[in-house]
């Protein structure tokens, strides 16, 4: 079965169709480029209505069909609202259900972490993140 993580071309098509299909997205600087023959990098910002900006950094292995690393961060204006990262915290029982994926949230955003269901190394995360930001826009 084909996956967007199968190739640079497939992943690029998915990402740029997502950006075009969401009217809440005002602009973006997202770029996808190759770092080697098998690895791609996705980097940049997606600017949404109401001042939300999602910063994206991903490293994808298109031969292994997996996201190797990621970091996603959401700001509204000057305020940091959350970030996701896969830094392992094996000694934090509350995070084991989605280990190593987790979300940093206020207060004390650096140390306050919660599980991140839906984030994965095996499938694209940006569709879920865009949906999450759009839900926040509707609620604000």
CSV table of C-alpha atoms in Angstrom, one decimal:
chain,number,residue,atom,x,y,z
A,1,UNK,CA,0.0,0.0,0.0
A,2,UNK,CA,1.3,3.5,-0.9
A,3,UNK,CA,2.1,6.0,1.8
A,4,UNK,CA,3.0,9.7,1.5
A,5,UNK,CA,6.2,8.8,3.3
A,6,UNK,CA,7.2,6.5,0.3
A,7,UNK,CA,8.9,9.3,-1.7
A,8,UNK,CA,9.8,12.9,-1.7
A,9,UNK,CA,7.3,13.5,-4.6
A,10,UNK,CA,4.4,11.9,-2.7
A,11,UNK,CA,5.1,13.7,0.5
A,12,UNK,CA,5.5,17.1,-1.3
A,13,UNK,CA,2.1,16.5,-3.0
A,14,UNK,CA,0.4,15.8,0.3
A,15,UNK,CA,1.9,18.8,2.1
A,16,UNK,CA,1.2,21.3,-0.6
A,17,UNK,CA,-2.3,20.1,-1.2
A,18,UNK,CA,-2.9,20.4,2.5
A,19,UNK,CA,-1.7,24.0,2.4
A,20,UNK,CA,-3.9,24.8,-0.6
A,21,UNK,CA,-7.1,23.1,0.8
A,22,UNK,CA,-7.3,24.9,4.1
A,23,UNK,CA,-8.7,28.5,3.9
A,24,UNK,CA,-7.6,29.2,7.5
A,25,UNK,CA,-4.0,29.2,6.2
A,26,UNK,CA,-3.0,32.7,5.1
A,27,UNK,CA,0.6,32.0,4.1
A,28,UNK,CA,3.5,29.7,4.6
A,29,UNK,CA,7.3,29.4,4.2
A,30,UNK,CA,7.2,25.6,4.2
A,31,UNK,CA,9.9,24.1,2.1
A,32,UNK,CA,10.7,20.4,1.5
A,33,UNK,CA,14.1,19.6,0.2
A,34,UNK,CA,16.5,16.6,0.1
A,35,UNK,CA,19.3,16.2,2.6
A,36,UNK,CA,20.6,13.1,0.9
A,37,UNK,CA,19.5,10.5,-1.6
A,38,UNK,CA,17.0,9.0,0.9
A,39,UNK,CA,16.3,11.8,3.4
A,40,UNK,CA,14.1,14.8,3.1
A,41,UNK,CA,13.7,17.9,5.4
A,42,UNK,CA,10.5,19.8,5.8
A,43,UNK,CA,11.0,23.2,7.4
A,44,UNK,CA,9.2,26.5,7.7
A,45,UNK,CA,6.2,28.2,9.1
A,46,UNK,CA,2.4,28.0,8.4
A,47,UNK,CA,0.6,31.2,9.2
A,48,UNK,CA,-3.1,30.9,10.1
A,49,UNK,CA,-5.9,33.4,10.7
A,50,UNK,CA,-6.1,35.0,14.1
A,51,UNK,CA,-2.3,35.3,14.4
A,52,UNK,CA,-1.5,31.5,14.8
A,53,UNK,CA,1.9,30.4,13.5
A,54,UNK,CA,2.9,26.8,13.3
A,55,UNK,CA,6.6,26.2,13.0
A,56,UNK,CA,7.5,22.8,11.4
A,57,UNK,CA,10.8,20.8,11.3
A,58,UNK,CA,10.8,17.2,10.1
A,59,UNK,CA,13.4,14.8,8.9
A,60,UNK,CA,12.0,12.0,6.8
A,61,UNK,CA,13.6,8.8,5.5
A,62,UNK,CA,11.8,7.9,2.3
A,63,UNK,CA,13.4,4.4,2.1
A,64,UNK,CA,12.4,3.4,5.6
A,65,UNK,CA,9.1,5.3,5.1
A,66,UNK,CA,9.4,7.0,8.5
A,67,UNK,CA,9.8,10.4,10.1
A,68,UNK,CA,13.2,10.3,11.8
A,69,UNK,CA,12.8,13.5,13.8
A,70,UNK,CA,10.3,16.3,14.2
A,71,UNK,CA,9.5,19.4,16.1
A,72,UNK,CA,6.2,21.4,15.9
A,73,UNK,CA,5.6,24.6,17.7
A,74,UNK,CA,2.5,26.8,17.8
A,75,UNK,CA,2.5,30.5,18.7
A,76,UNK,CA,-0.2,33.1,18.7
A,77,UNK,CA,1.5,36.5,18.3
A,78,UNK,CA,4.3,36.5,20.9
A,79,UNK,CA,2.7,33.8,23.1
A,80,UNK,CA,4.0,30.2,22.8
A,81,UNK,CA,0.9,27.9,23.1
A,82,UNK,CA,2.4,24.5,22.8
A,83,UNK,CA,5.1,22.3,21.1
A,84,UNK,CA,5.4,18.7,20.2
A,85,UNK,CA,8.6,16.7,20.3
A,86,UNK,CA,9.6,13.0,20.5
A,87,UNK,CA,12.4,13.4,23.1
A,88,UNK,CA,12.1,10.2,25.2
A,89,UNK,CA,11.0,10.5,28.8
A,90,UNK,CA,10.9,6.9,29.8
A,91,UNK,CA,10.7,7.7,33.5
A,92,UNK,CA,7.5,9.8,33.2
A,93,UNK,CA,4.6,7.3,33.6
A,94,UNK,CA,2.0,9.8,32.3
A,95,UNK,CA,3.7,9.9,28.9
A,96,UNK,CA,4.2,6.2,28.3
A,97,UNK,CA,0.9,5.8,26.4
A,98,UNK,CA,2.3,7.7,23.4
A,99,UNK,CA,6.0,7.3,24.1
A,100,UNK,CA,8.1,9.1,22.9
A,101,UNK,CA,5.5,11.5,21.4
A,102,UNK,CA,4.3,14.2,23.7
A,103,UNK,CA,3.1,17.8,23.9
A,104,UNK,CA,4.4,20.7,26.0
A,105,UNK,CA,1.7,22.9,27.3
A,106,UNK,CA,1.4,25.9,29.7
A,107,UNK,CA,1.9,26.6,32.5
A,108,UNK,CA,5.6,25.9,32.8
A,109,UNK,CA,5.6,24.8,29.2
A,110,UNK,CA,9.1,23.4,29.3
A,111,UNK,CA,8.3,20.9,32.0
A,112,UNK,CA,4.5,20.4,31.7
A,113,UNK,CA,4.0,17.6,29.2
A,114,UNK,CA,1.0,15.5,28.1
A,115,UNK,CA,0.7,12.5,25.9
A,116,UNK,CA,0.3,13.1,22.1
A,117,UNK,CA,-2.1,10.5,20.6
A,118,UNK,CA,-2.2,10.7,16.9
A,119,UNK,CA,1.5,11.7,16.4
A,120,UNK,CA,3.6,9.1,14.7
A,121,UNK,CA,6.9,8.3,13.0
A,122,UNK,CA,5.0,6.1,10.6
A,123,UNK,CA,2.6,8.6,9.0
A,124,UNK,CA,2.4,12.3,8.3
A,125,UNK,CA,1.7,14.5,11.3
A,126,UNK,CA,0.8,17.7,9.6
A,127,UNK,CA,-2.8,16.9,8.7
A,128,UNK,CA,-3.5,16.3,12.4
A,129,UNK,CA,-1.7,19.5,13.5
A,130,UNK,CA,-3.5,21.6,10.9
A,131,UNK,CA,-6.8,20.2,12.2
A,132,UNK,CA,-5.8,21.0,15.8
A,133,UNK,CA,-4.9,24.6,14.9
A,134,UNK,CA,-8.2,25.0,12.9
A,135,UNK,CA,-10.2,23.7,16.0
A,136,UNK,CA,-8.4,26.4,18.1
A,137,UNK,CA,-9.3,29.1,15.6
A,138,UNK,CA,-13.0,28.1,15.7
A,139,UNK,CA,-13.0,28.1,19.5
A,140,UNK,CA,-11.3,31.5,19.8
